[in-house]
CSV table of C-alpha atoms and ligand atoms in Angstrom, one decimal:
chain,number,residue,atom,x,y,z
A,779,MET,CA,0.0,-0.1,-0.1
A,780,LYS,CA,1.0,3.5,-0.6
A,781,ASN,CA,2.7,5.5,2.1
A,782,GLY,CA,3.8,2.2,3.6
A,783,LEU,CA,0.5,1.5,5.5
A,784,THR,CA,-1.3,-1.8,5.1
A,785,ARG,CA,-5.0,-2.5,4.4
A,786,ARG,CA,-5.0,-3.3,8.3
A,787,GLN,CA,-3.2,-0.4,9.4
A,788,VAL,CA,-5.6,1.9,7.6
A,789,MET,CA,-8.3,0.2,9.3
A,790,TYR,CA,-6.8,0.4,12.8
A,791,THR,CA,-6.1,4.0,12.1
A,792,GLY,CA,-9.5,4.7,10.7
A,793,LEU,CA,-11.3,2.9,13.6
A,794,ALA,CA,-9.1,4.8,16.1
A,795,ALA,CA,-10.1,8.1,14.4
A,796,GLY,CA,-13.6,7.5,14.2
A,797,LEU,CA,-13.9,6.3,18.1
A,798,GLY,CA,-11.4,9.2,19.1
A,799,SER,CA,-13.4,11.2,21.2
A,800,LEU,CA,-14.0,8.1,23.2
A,801,PHE,CA,-10.4,7.1,23.3
A,802,ALA,CA,-8.7,10.3,23.6
A,803,ARG,CA,-9.9,10.3,27.4
A,804,LEU,CA,-8.0,7.1,27.8
A,805,GLY,CA,-5.0,8.6,25.9
A,806,TYR,CA,-5.3,5.5,23.7
A,807,ALA,CA,-6.0,6.4,20.3
A,808,LYS,CA,-2.8,7.8,19.4
A,809,THR,CA,-0.7,5.1,20.9
A,810,VAL,CA,-2.6,2.4,18.8
A,811,ALA,CA,-2.3,4.5,15.7
A,812,LEU,CA,1.6,5.2,16.3
A,813,GLN,CA,2.1,1.5,17.1
A,814,ARG,CA,0.4,0.3,13.9
A,815,ALA,CA,2.2,2.9,11.8
A,816,ASN,CA,5.6,1.9,13.2
A,817,GLU,CA,5.2,-1.7,11.8
A,818,PRO,CA,7.1,-2.4,8.8
A,819,PRO,CA,5.1,-2.1,5.6
A,820,GLU,CA,3.5,-5.3,4.2
A,821,PRO,CA,5.5,-6.3,1.2
A,822,THR,CA,3.8,-5.6,-2.2
A,823,THR,CA,6.2,-6.2,-5.0
A,824,GLU,CA,6.5,-9.4,-7.0
A,825,SER,CA,10.3,-10.0,-5.5
A,826,ASN,CA,9.0,-9.8,-1.8
A,827,ARG,CA,5.6,-10.9,-1.7
A,828,GLY,CA,6.5,-14.5,-0.5
A,829,PHE,CA,7.5,-13.0,3.0
A,830,SER,CA,3.8,-12.2,3.6
A,831,ASN,CA,3.0,-16.1,3.1
A,832,TYR,CA,3.3,-18.8,5.3
A,833,SER,CA,3.9,-22.4,4.2
A,834,ARG,CA,4.1,-25.4,6.6
A,835,PHE,CA,6.2,-27.2,4.2
A,836,ARG,CA,9.1,-24.8,3.7
A,837,PRO,CA,10.9,-22.1,5.4
A,838,SER,CA,8.9,-18.8,5.0
A,839,PHE,CA,8.2,-15.8,7.1
A,840,GLY,CA,4.3,-15.4,7.1
A,841,GLY,CA,4.7,-11.7,8.3
A,842,PRO,CA,4.1,-9.0,9.3
A,843,PRO,CA,4.8,-9.8,12.9
A,844,SER,CA,1.3,-9.1,14.1
A,845,SER,CA,0.0,-11.5,11.5
A,846,ASP,CA,-1.5,-14.8,13.1
A,847,ARG,CA,0.6,-16.8,10.6
A,848,PHE,CA,3.9,-14.9,11.4
A,849,LEU,CA,6.4,-17.7,11.9
A,850,GLY,CA,3.8,-20.4,12.0
A,851,LYS,CA,2.2,-18.9,15.3
A,852,LEU,CA,-1.3,-19.8,15.2
A,853,VAL,CA,-0.9,-22.2,12.0
A,854,THR,CA,-3.1,-25.3,13.1
A,855,GLY,CA,-1.8,-28.7,13.0
A,856,LEU,CA,-3.0,-31.4,10.7
A,857,ARG,CA,-5.9,-32.3,13.3
A,858,LYS,CA,-9.0,-30.5,13.3
A,859,SER,CA,-9.9,-28.1,16.2
A,860,GLY,CA,-12.4,-29.2,19.0
A,861,GLN,CA,-10.8,-32.7,19.5
A,862,GLU,CA,-9.4,-34.5,22.5
A,863,PRO,CA,-5.5,-33.6,22.8
A,864,VAL,CA,-3.1,-35.9,21.5
A,865,MET,CA,-1.5,-38.1,24.4
A,866,VAL,CA,2.0,-37.1,25.6
A,867,GLU,CA,5.2,-38.8,24.2
A,868,ALA,CA,8.3,-38.7,26.8
A,869,PRO,CA,10.9,-40.9,24.8
A,870,ASP,CA,12.7,-43.6,26.9
A,871,LEU,CA,10.1,-43.2,29.6
A,872,GLY,CA,6.9,-45.1,30.6
A,873,LYS,CA,3.4,-43.9,32.0
A,874,VAL,CA,2.0,-44.7,35.2
A,875,PRO,CA,-0.8,-47.1,34.6
A,876,TRP,CA,-4.1,-46.2,36.5
A,877,LYS,CA,-7.4,-47.8,37.2
A,878,MET,CA,-10.8,-46.2,37.8
A,879,VAL,CA,-12.0,-46.9,41.5
A,880,ASN,CA,-15.3,-45.2,42.2
A,881,GLY,CA,-15.0,-42.3,40.0
A,882,VAL,CA,-11.3,-41.6,41.1
A,883,LYS,CA,-8.3,-42.4,38.8
A,884,GLU,CA,-6.1,-44.3,41.0
A,885,PHE,CA,-2.2,-44.3,40.3
A,886,GLU,CA,0.5,-46.5,42.2
A,887,LEU,CA,3.8,-45.2,42.9
A,888,ARG,CA,6.6,-47.3,44.2
A,889,CYS,CA,9.7,-45.1,45.6
A,890,THR,CA,12.7,-47.4,44.4
A,891,PRO,CA,16.3,-47.7,43.9
A,892,VAL,CA,17.2,-47.7,40.3
A,893,LYS,CA,19.8,-48.9,37.9
A,894,ARG,CA,19.7,-46.6,35.0
A,895,GLU,CA,21.7,-47.1,31.6
A,896,PHE,CA,22.6,-43.6,31.0
A,897,LEU,CA,24.6,-44.9,28.0
A,898,PRO,CA,24.6,-48.6,26.7
A,899,GLY,CA,26.6,-50.7,29.5
A,900,GLU,CA,27.0,-47.3,31.8
A,901,ALA,CA,24.3,-48.4,34.5
A,902,MET,CA,24.3,-45.8,37.0
A,903,ASP,CA,22.9,-46.2,40.7
A,904,VAL,CA,20.1,-43.5,41.3
A,905,TRP,CA,16.7,-43.3,42.8
A,906,GLY,CA,13.3,-43.0,41.3
A,907,TYR,CA,9.7,-44.5,40.9
A,908,ASN,CA,8.4,-47.8,39.9
A,909,GLY,CA,12.0,-48.9,38.8
A,910,THR,CA,13.0,-45.7,36.5
A,911,MET,CA,14.6,-42.5,36.7
A,912,PRO,CA,13.0,-40.3,36.0
A,913,GLY,CA,9.7,-41.9,37.2
A,914,PRO,CA,7.1,-42.7,34.7
A,915,THR,CA,4.7,-40.1,33.4
A,916,VAL,CA,1.4,-39.2,35.1
A,917,GLU,CA,-0.9,-38.3,32.3
A,918,ALA,CA,-4.6,-36.8,33.5
A,919,PHE,CA,-7.1,-34.5,32.4
A,920,GLN,CA,-8.3,-31.3,33.6
A,921,GLY,CA,-11.5,-32.0,35.8
A,922,ASP,CA,-10.1,-35.6,37.0
A,923,ARG,CA,-10.0,-36.6,40.6
A,924,VAL,CA,-6.8,-38.5,41.2
A,925,ARG,CA,-5.2,-40.7,44.0
A,926,PHE,CA,-1.7,-41.8,44.5
A,927,VAL,CA,-1.0,-44.7,46.3
A,928,VAL,CA,2.7,-44.4,47.3
A,929,HIS,CA,4.9,-47.1,48.8
A,930,ASN,CA,8.2,-46.4,50.2
A,931,GLU,CA,10.6,-49.0,49.0
A,932,LEU,CA,13.7,-47.2,49.8
A,933,PRO,CA,16.0,-47.8,53.0
A,934,GLU,CA,15.0,-44.2,54.5
A,935,PRO,CA,11.8,-42.2,54.7
A,936,THR,CA,10.5,-40.1,51.8
A,937,SER,CA,7.6,-37.9,50.7
A,938,VAL,CA,6.1,-37.0,47.2
A,939,HIS,CA,5.3,-33.2,46.1
A,940,TRP,CA,3.2,-32.4,43.2
A,941,HIS,CA,4.9,-29.7,41.7
A,942,GLY,CA,2.5,-26.5,40.7
A,943,LEU,CA,-0.7,-28.2,41.4
A,944,GLU,CA,-3.1,-26.4,43.6
A,945,LEU,CA,-4.5,-28.8,45.9
A,946,PRO,CA,-5.2,-29.3,49.7
A,947,ILE,CA,-2.5,-28.7,52.1
A,948,GLN,CA,-2.5,-32.2,53.8
A,949,TYR,CA,-1.4,-33.6,50.3
A,950,ASP,CA,1.3,-31.2,49.6
A,951,GLY,CA,4.1,-33.6,50.5
A,952,VAL,CA,6.5,-31.4,52.7
A,953,PRO,CA,8.0,-33.5,55.3
A,954,GLY,CA,6.8,-32.1,58.9
A,955,LEU,CA,5.2,-28.9,57.4
A,956,THR,CA,2.4,-30.8,55.9
A,957,GLN,CA,2.6,-34.5,56.6
A,958,ASP,CA,4.8,-37.3,58.4
A,959,LEU,CA,7.4,-38.8,56.4
A,960,ILE,CA,6.5,-42.0,55.0
A,961,PRO,CA,8.8,-44.7,56.7
A,962,PRO,CA,10.6,-47.5,54.8
A,963,GLY,CA,7.9,-49.9,54.0
A,964,GLY,CA,5.3,-47.6,54.6
A,965,THR,CA,2.3,-46.2,52.4
A,966,TYR,CA,0.6,-42.9,51.8
A,967,VAL,CA,-2.2,-41.9,49.8
A,968,TYR,CA,-2.8,-38.5,48.1
A,969,GLU,CA,-6.0,-37.6,46.7
A,970,TYR,CA,-7.3,-34.5,45.1
A,971,ASP,CA,-9.1,-32.7,42.1
A,972,LEU,CA,-7.1,-31.2,38.9
A,973,HIS,CA,-8.7,-28.0,38.0
A,974,GLN,CA,-5.4,-26.7,36.1
A,975,THR,CA,-3.9,-28.0,32.7
A,976,GLY,CA,0.0,-27.9,31.7
A,977,THR,CA,3.4,-29.2,32.5
A,978,PHE,CA,3.6,-30.2,36.0
A,979,PHE,CA,5.9,-32.8,37.7
A,980,TYR,CA,6.1,-34.9,40.8
A,981,HIS,CA,9.1,-35.4,43.0
A,982,SER,CA,10.5,-36.2,46.6
A,983,HIS,CA,10.6,-33.2,48.8
A,984,ILE,CA,13.9,-34.2,50.5
A,985,ALA,CA,16.4,-32.4,48.7
A,986,MET,CA,19.4,-34.9,48.5
A,987,GLN,CA,16.6,-37.4,47.1
A,988,GLU,CA,16.0,-34.7,44.4
A,989,ALA,CA,19.4,-34.6,43.5
A,990,PHE,CA,19.6,-38.4,43.3
A,991,GLY,CA,16.8,-38.2,40.5
A,992,MET,CA,13.4,-38.5,42.3
A,993,ALA,CA,11.2,-36.9,39.9
A,994,GLY,CA,8.8,-37.5,37.2
A,995,LEU,CA,6.6,-35.6,34.7
A,996,PHE,CA,2.8,-35.0,35.5
A,997,ILE,CA,0.8,-33.6,32.3
A,998,VAL,CA,-2.4,-32.3,32.8
A,999,HIS,CA,-4.6,-31.8,29.6
A,1000,PRO,CA,-7.8,-29.9,28.8
A,1001,ARG,CA,-10.6,-32.0,27.8
A,1002,ILE,CA,-10.6,-30.3,24.4
A,1003,ALA,CA,-7.1,-29.4,22.7
A,1004,TYR,CA,-6.1,-25.9,22.9
A,1005,ASP,CA,-5.9,-24.1,19.9
A,1006,PRO,CA,-4.3,-24.3,17.5
A,1007,PRO,CA,-4.1,-28.1,18.2
A,1008,VAL,CA,-0.9,-29.9,17.8
A,1009,ASP,CA,-0.3,-33.3,16.3
A,1010,ARG,CA,2.7,-34.2,18.4
A,1011,ASP,CA,3.1,-33.6,22.1
A,1012,PHE,CA,6.7,-34.6,23.2
A,1013,ALA,CA,8.1,-34.1,26.9
A,1014,LEU,CA,11.6,-34.0,28.1
A,1015,VAL,CA,13.2,-33.7,31.5
A,1016,PHE,CA,16.8,-32.6,31.9
A,1017,GLN,CA,19.0,-33.7,34.9
A,1018,ASN,CA,22.5,-33.4,35.9
A,1019,PHE,CA,24.6,-35.9,38.2
A,1020,LEU,CA,28.0,-35.9,39.4
A,1021,ILE,CA,29.3,-39.7,39.0
A,1022,PRO,CA,33.0,-39.8,40.1
A,1023,PRO,CA,35.4,-41.8,37.6
A,1024,ASN,CA,35.6,-45.8,38.7
A,1025,SER,CA,32.1,-45.3,40.7
A,1026,ALA,CA,28.5,-45.6,39.6
A,1027,THR,CA,26.9,-43.9,42.3
A,1028,ALA,CA,25.8,-40.4,41.9
A,1029,ASN,CA,27.3,-38.0,44.4
A,1030,SER,CA,24.3,-35.9,45.3
A,1031,MET,CA,26.6,-33.7,47.7
A,1032,ALA,CA,28.5,-32.3,44.9
A,1033,MET,CA,28.1,-29.0,43.3
A,1034,ASP,CA,29.6,-30.1,40.1
A,1035,TRP,CA,28.3,-32.1,37.6
A,1036,ASN,CA,29.7,-34.6,34.6
A,1037,TRP,CA,26.7,-36.6,33.6
A,1038,HIS,CA,23.7,-35.1,32.0
A,1039,THR,CA,20.4,-36.8,31.2
A,1040,ILE,CA,17.3,-36.2,29.1
A,1041,ASN,CA,14.6,-38.6,30.1
A,1042,GLY,CA,17.2,-40.6,32.1
A,1043,ARG,CA,19.7,-41.1,29.1
A,1044,SER,CA,22.6,-39.1,28.0
A,1045,GLY,CA,23.2,-38.2,24.5
A,1046,PRO,CA,23.3,-40.1,21.9
A,1047,TYR,CA,21.4,-42.7,23.8
A,1048,THR,CA,18.6,-40.2,23.9
A,1049,THR,CA,16.0,-41.6,21.8
A,1050,PRO,CA,15.1,-39.1,18.8
A,1051,MET,CA,11.7,-37.6,18.6
A,1052,VAL,CA,10.2,-38.3,15.2
A,1053,CYS,CA,7.4,-36.3,13.6
A,1054,LYS,CA,5.9,-35.8,10.0
A,1055,HIS,CA,6.7,-32.8,7.9
A,1056,GLY,CA,3.8,-30.2,8.0
A,1057,GLU,CA,2.7,-31.3,11.8
A,1058,ARG,CA,2.3,-29.0,14.5
A,1059,VAL,CA,4.6,-29.9,17.4
A,1060,ARG,CA,4.7,-29.2,21.1
A,1061,VAL,CA,7.8,-29.8,23.1
A,1062,ARG,CA,7.4,-29.6,26.9
A,1063,LEU,CA,10.8,-29.0,28.8
A,1064,VAL,CA,11.3,-29.4,32.4
A,1065,ASP,CA,14.6,-29.1,34.1
A,1066,PHE,CA,14.8,-31.1,37.2
A,1067,SER,CA,18.5,-30.6,37.7
A,1068,PRO,CA,19.9,-30.0,41.3
A,1069,MET,CA,21.4,-26.6,40.3
A,1070,GLN,CA,21.9,-25.9,37.0
A,1071,HIS,CA,19.8,-24.0,34.4
A,1072,HIS,CA,19.5,-25.1,30.7
A,1073,PRO,CA,19.3,-23.0,27.5
A,1074,ILE,CA,17.7,-25.3,25.2
A,1075,HIS,CA,18.4,-24.6,21.5
A,1076,PHE,CA,16.6,-26.1,18.6
A,1077,HIS,CA,18.0,-25.8,15.0
A,1078,GLY,CA,16.3,-25.1,11.9
A,1079,HIS,CA,12.9,-23.6,13.1
A,1080,THR,CA,11.7,-20.9,15.2
A,1081,PHE,CA,9.2,-22.0,18.0
A,1082,TRP,CA,6.6,-20.1,20.0
A,1083,LEU,CA,6.7,-20.1,23.8
A,1084,THR,CA,3.4,-21.1,24.8
A,1085,GLY,CA,3.6,-22.3,28.5
A,1086,THR,CA,5.4,-22.3,31.4
A,1087,GLU,CA,5.3,-24.4,34.6
A,1088,GLY,CA,2.3,-22.2,35.3
A,1089,GLY,CA,0.3,-23.4,32.5
A,1090,ARG,CA,-0.7,-22.1,29.3
A,1091,ILE,CA,0.4,-18.4,28.2
A,1092,PRO,CA,-2.2,-16.2,26.5
A,1093,GLN,CA,-1.6,-16.1,22.9
A,1094,SER,CA,-1.0,-12.4,23.0
A,1095,ALA,CA,2.2,-13.1,25.2
A,1096,TRP,CA,3.6,-15.9,23.1
A,1097,VAL,CA,7.3,-15.3,22.4
A,1098,PRO,CA,9.4,-16.7,19.2
A,1099,ARG,CA,12.7,-18.3,20.1
A,1100,ASN,CA,15.1,-21.0,19.1
A,1101,ASN,CA,16.7,-20.9,22.4
A,1102,THR,CA,14.7,-21.0,25.8
A,1103,LEU,CA,16.2,-20.7,29.3
A,1104,VAL,CA,14.8,-23.5,31.6
A,1105,GLY,CA,15.5,-22.7,35.3
A,1106,VAL,CA,15.7,-25.2,37.9
A,1107,ALA,CA,12.3,-26.4,38.7
A,1108,MET,CA,10.6,-24.7,35.8
A,1109,ALA,CA,9.0,-25.9,32.5
A,1110,GLN,CA,8.7,-24.3,29.2
A,1111,ASP,CA,6.1,-25.6,26.6
A,1112,PHE,CA,6.9,-24.5,23.1
A,1113,GLU,CA,5.1,-25.1,19.9
A,1114,PHE,CA,6.3,-25.1,16.1
A,1115,VAL,CA,5.3,-26.1,12.9
A,1116,ALA,CA,7.8,-28.5,11.6
A,1117,PHE,CA,8.1,-27.2,8.0
A,1118,ASN,CA,11.8,-28.2,7.6
A,1119,PRO,CA,12.6,-31.8,6.8
A,1120,GLY,CA,15.9,-33.2,8.4
A,1121,ASP,CA,17.6,-34.6,11.4
A,1122,TRP,CA,17.7,-31.5,13.7
A,1123,ILE,CA,20.0,-31.3,16.9
A,1124,PHE,CA,17.8,-30.3,19.9
A,1125,HIS,CA,20.4,-29.3,22.8
A,1126,CYS,CA,21.2,-27.5,26.0
A,1127,HIS,CA,23.7,-24.8,24.8
A,1128,MET,CA,25.7,-24.9,28.1
A,1129,VAL,CA,28.9,-26.3,26.7
A,1130,HIS,CA,29.8,-28.4,29.9
A,1131,HIS,CA,26.2,-29.9,29.4
A,1132,MET,CA,27.2,-30.9,25.6
A,1133,MET,CA,29.5,-33.7,26.7
A,1134,ASN,CA,29.7,-36.3,29.4
A,1135,HIS,CA,32.6,-36.8,32.0
A,1136,MET,CA,36.0,-36.5,30.6
A,1137,VAL,CA,37.6,-39.7,32.1
A,1138,GLN,CA,41.2,-39.2,30.5
A,1139,GLN,CA,41.3,-35.7,31.5
A,1140,VAL,CA,40.1,-36.0,35.3
A,1141,GLY,CA,41.9,-39.3,36.0
A,1142,PRO,CA,40.6,-41.8,38.9
A,1143,ARG,CA,39.8,-40.3,42.2
A,1144,ILE,CA,40.0,-42.1,45.5
A,1145,ARG,CA,37.7,-40.8,48.2
A,1146,GLU,CA,38.6,-40.9,52.1
A,1147,GLY,CA,37.2,-44.1,53.5
A,1148,PHE,CA,37.4,-46.2,50.3
A,1149,ASP,CA,39.8,-49.2,49.9
A,1150,ALA,CA,42.6,-48.2,47.7
A,1151,SER,CA,43.9,-51.5,46.9
A,1152,GLN,CA,41.9,-52.3,43.9
A,1153,TYR,CA,43.1,-49.1,42.5
A,1154,LEU,CA,46.9,-49.5,43.4
A,1155,ALA,CA,46.8,-53.4,41.9
A,1156,SER,CA,45.9,-51.8,38.8
A,1157,LEU,CA,48.3,-49.2,38.4
A,1158,PRO,CA,50.7,-51.0,36.2
A,1159,ASN,CA,47.5,-51.4,33.6
A,1160,ARG,CA,46.7,-47.6,33.7
A,1161,PRO,CA,46.7,-46.1,30.4
A,1162,SER,CA,49.9,-43.9,30.5
A,1163,PRO,CA,49.2,-40.4,29.5
A,1164,GLN,CA,50.0,-38.9,26.0
A,1165,SER,CA,52.8,-36.7,26.4
A,1166,SER,CA,53.8,-36.4,22.4
A,1167,LEU,CA,54.3,-32.6,22.6
A,1168,GLU,CA,56.3,-33.0,19.5
A,1169,GLU,CA,53.0,-33.2,17.6
A,1170,PRO,CA,53.1,-30.0,15.7
A,1171,ALA,CA,49.5,-29.3,16.8
A,1172,PHE,CA,50.8,-28.7,20.3
A,1173,GLY,CA,52.5,-25.4,18.9
A,1174,VAL,CA,49.1,-23.9,18.7
A,1175,PRO,CA,48.2,-22.1,21.9
A,1176,GLY,CA,45.0,-23.9,23.6
A,1177,TYR,CA,45.4,-27.3,21.8
A,1178,PRO,CA,43.7,-29.6,22.6
A,1179,GLN,CA,40.1,-28.4,22.7
A,1180,LYS,CA,38.2,-31.1,21.4
A,1181,MET,CA,37.4,-33.9,24.1
A,1182,GLN,CA,40.2,-36.7,23.8
A,1183,GLY,CA,39.5,-40.3,24.4
A,1184,MET,CA,36.0,-40.7,23.5
A,1185,LYS,CA,35.7,-44.2,22.5
A,1186,MET,CA,32.5,-46.3,21.4
A,1187,SER,CA,32.4,-50.0,21.2
A,1188,MET,CA,30.9,-51.6,17.9
A,1189,ALA,CA,28.1,-53.3,20.2
A,1190,THR,CA,27.2,-49.4,21.8
A,1191,MET,CA,27.2,-48.1,18.1
A,1192,LYS,CA,25.0,-51.0,17.2
A,1193,THR,CA,22.6,-50.2,20.0
A,1194,ILE,CA,22.5,-46.7,19.5
A,1195,SER,CA,22.2,-46.6,15.6
A,1196,GLY,CA,19.9,-49.8,15.6
A,1197,ARG,CA,16.7,-48.1,17.1
A,1198,ARG,CA,14.0,-47.6,14.7
A,1199,GLU,CA,13.8,-43.9,15.6
A,1200,ALA,CA,17.5,-43.6,14.3
A,1201,ARG,CA,17.1,-45.4,10.8
A,1202,GLY,CA,18.5,-43.8,7.8
A,1203,MET,CA,20.3,-41.0,9.9
A,1204,ARG,CA,24.0,-40.3,8.4
A,1205,ALA,CA,26.6,-43.0,9.4
A,1206,GLY,CA,28.3,-41.7,12.6
A,1207,TRP,CA,25.4,-39.3,13.3
A,1208,PHE,CA,26.1,-39.8,17.1
A,1209,LYS,CA,29.4,-38.2,17.2
A,1210,GLY,CA,27.8,-35.1,17.4
A,1211,VAL,CA,25.0,-35.8,20.0
A,1212,LYS,CA,26.4,-35.9,23.5
A,1213,GLY,CA,25.4,-35.2,27.1
A,1214,LEU,CA,22.3,-32.9,27.2
A,1215,MET,CA,21.4,-33.8,23.4
A,1216,THR,CA,18.8,-35.3,21.4
A,1217,VAL,CA,17.4,-35.2,17.8
A,1218,LEU,CA,14.1,-34.2,16.5
A,1219,ARG,CA,13.6,-35.7,12.8
A,1220,VAL,CA,11.3,-33.9,10.9
A,1221,LEU,CA,10.2,-36.5,8.1
A,1222,PRO,CA,8.3,-36.2,4.8
A,1223,GLU,CA,5.3,-38.6,5.1
A,1224,ASP,CA,6.7,-41.1,2.6
A,1225,LEU,CA,10.1,-41.3,4.7
A,1226,TYR,CA,8.3,-41.2,8.0
A,1227,ASN,CA,6.4,-44.3,7.1
A,1228,ARG,CA,9.4,-46.2,5.9
A,1229,VAL,CA,11.2,-45.5,9.0
A,1230,MET,CA,8.4,-45.8,11.7
A,1231,LEU,CA,6.1,-47.9,10.1
A,1232,SER,CA,7.8,-50.4,7.8
A,1233,ASP,CA,10.3,-53.3,8.5
A,1234,GLU,CA,12.3,-52.9,5.2
A,1235,ASP,CA,16.0,-52.4,5.2
A,1236,ILE,CA,17.1,-48.8,5.4
A,1237,GLN,CA,20.9,-47.8,4.6
A,1238,PRO,CA,22.7,-45.4,7.2
A,1239,GLY,CA,22.5,-42.0,5.6
A,1240,GLU,CA,19.5,-43.2,3.2
A,1241,ILE,CA,17.0,-41.0,4.7
A,1242,PHE,CA,19.1,-38.2,5.2
A,1243,ASP,CA,20.2,-38.2,1.5
A,1244,ALA,CA,16.7,-38.4,0.3
A,1245,ILE,CA,16.0,-35.2,2.2
A,1246,VAL,CA,19.0,-33.4,0.9
A,1247,LYS,CA,18.5,-34.4,-2.5
A,1248,GLY,CA,14.7,-34.6,-2.5
A,1249,SER,CA,12.5,-31.7,-3.4
A,1250,TYR,CA,11.0,-31.6,-0.1
A,1251,GLN,CA,12.3,-28.1,0.9
A,1252,SER,CA,10.1,-26.5,-2.0
A,1253,ARG,CA,7.5,-28.8,-1.7
A,1254,GLU,CA,4.1,-26.9,-1.4
A,1255,MET,CA,1.1,-28.4,-0.5
A,1256,SER,CA,-2.4,-26.9,0.3
A,1257,THR,CA,-2.9,-26.3,3.9
B,499,CU,CU1,22.3,-27.4,30.2
């Protein structure tokens, strides 16, 4: 439009002028008109007309920023509005089963020691619920009345707090303040109504047990999915542990961290999230690390921050991001349209969270009170330090920076790459996926079906190559 005003801007300005006398008292009309006039003009020429359109199948702008379709903000998924929400998928975690007892959804939680394989063959001693760490996901609906029968199978007392839920005080799970601790072998019953919706979690309210992994997701859905409806709903819990070399037991006293997990696994053992090209996707992030915050970055897309641990954010306050900081005990929900096919890394951006512990740099540690005989007996077999300072690279100040001594056995590689969710990714894809990292795969429907639904052989790199060579980037379909 002439003078850089869009039709909408003219409309707003006209409206403001028409109602001027009314709004003038509030000092409002001028502000609205000014705000609108300051927006960049909508593109009008042939060359930039594309920026006002949005496509769910290729990168596009969808502007201006006030548009509902800007960066896919309110672009619906492939599912229709007005339906039940899709169920949440938390990779590598189960769900807590429930049964209906006289109109109440009854869940059973056992507080247990857990052996959790952070990486294949690296089974760590932590604590959790029902034999997993983090515990299995609780999934319920707004309006449900829920009951949790909690058995303590730990050698010390515990209690369970329901993080973020507005419930009667006697079920809040704080030792002493709201209830007596559940003794070893004891059982305690929590029961309340759910009136909220969002990403919550349950956890021990004993600090050291929290640091030892005792938490799980608690997702409460609305009965009818929020608009715009999403096709996929993923959830991830981020945690840090310090597990000294030569030990499998997390040191929950530590203020330092060397092992990092998403849903109880470290990259590249974290199972990729796989969605279809064009779907609207929600990812729920929870930080249950003892002390560390996680700036979570997703490549190739811009997402909208649509919720926090307090529930849904009104659409007017959604924020576009590609990196969102999740603080300790906070949740962030975000949504995006998966318009860009590929295997996209999804990771915490803290560099020390992007790798697991550096054994060769740290060396073995013996703590006071521990028997050192085994360590001393194996001294002759210790790998000798590399002191090849003649290597020309040592002439470069700072060398080496790349982590040294990363080794992965053939069996481990097979386990990691042999999973259905990883089929057809580049050979060696796992070299760039470490610590607090996972992968979100956006696959065109035909490739999605091959990877997730068929049993045909897929060669390493086959799916990746098909995306790079294919015409998927430019494919336009009616939405
Ligand atoms: Cu982090």
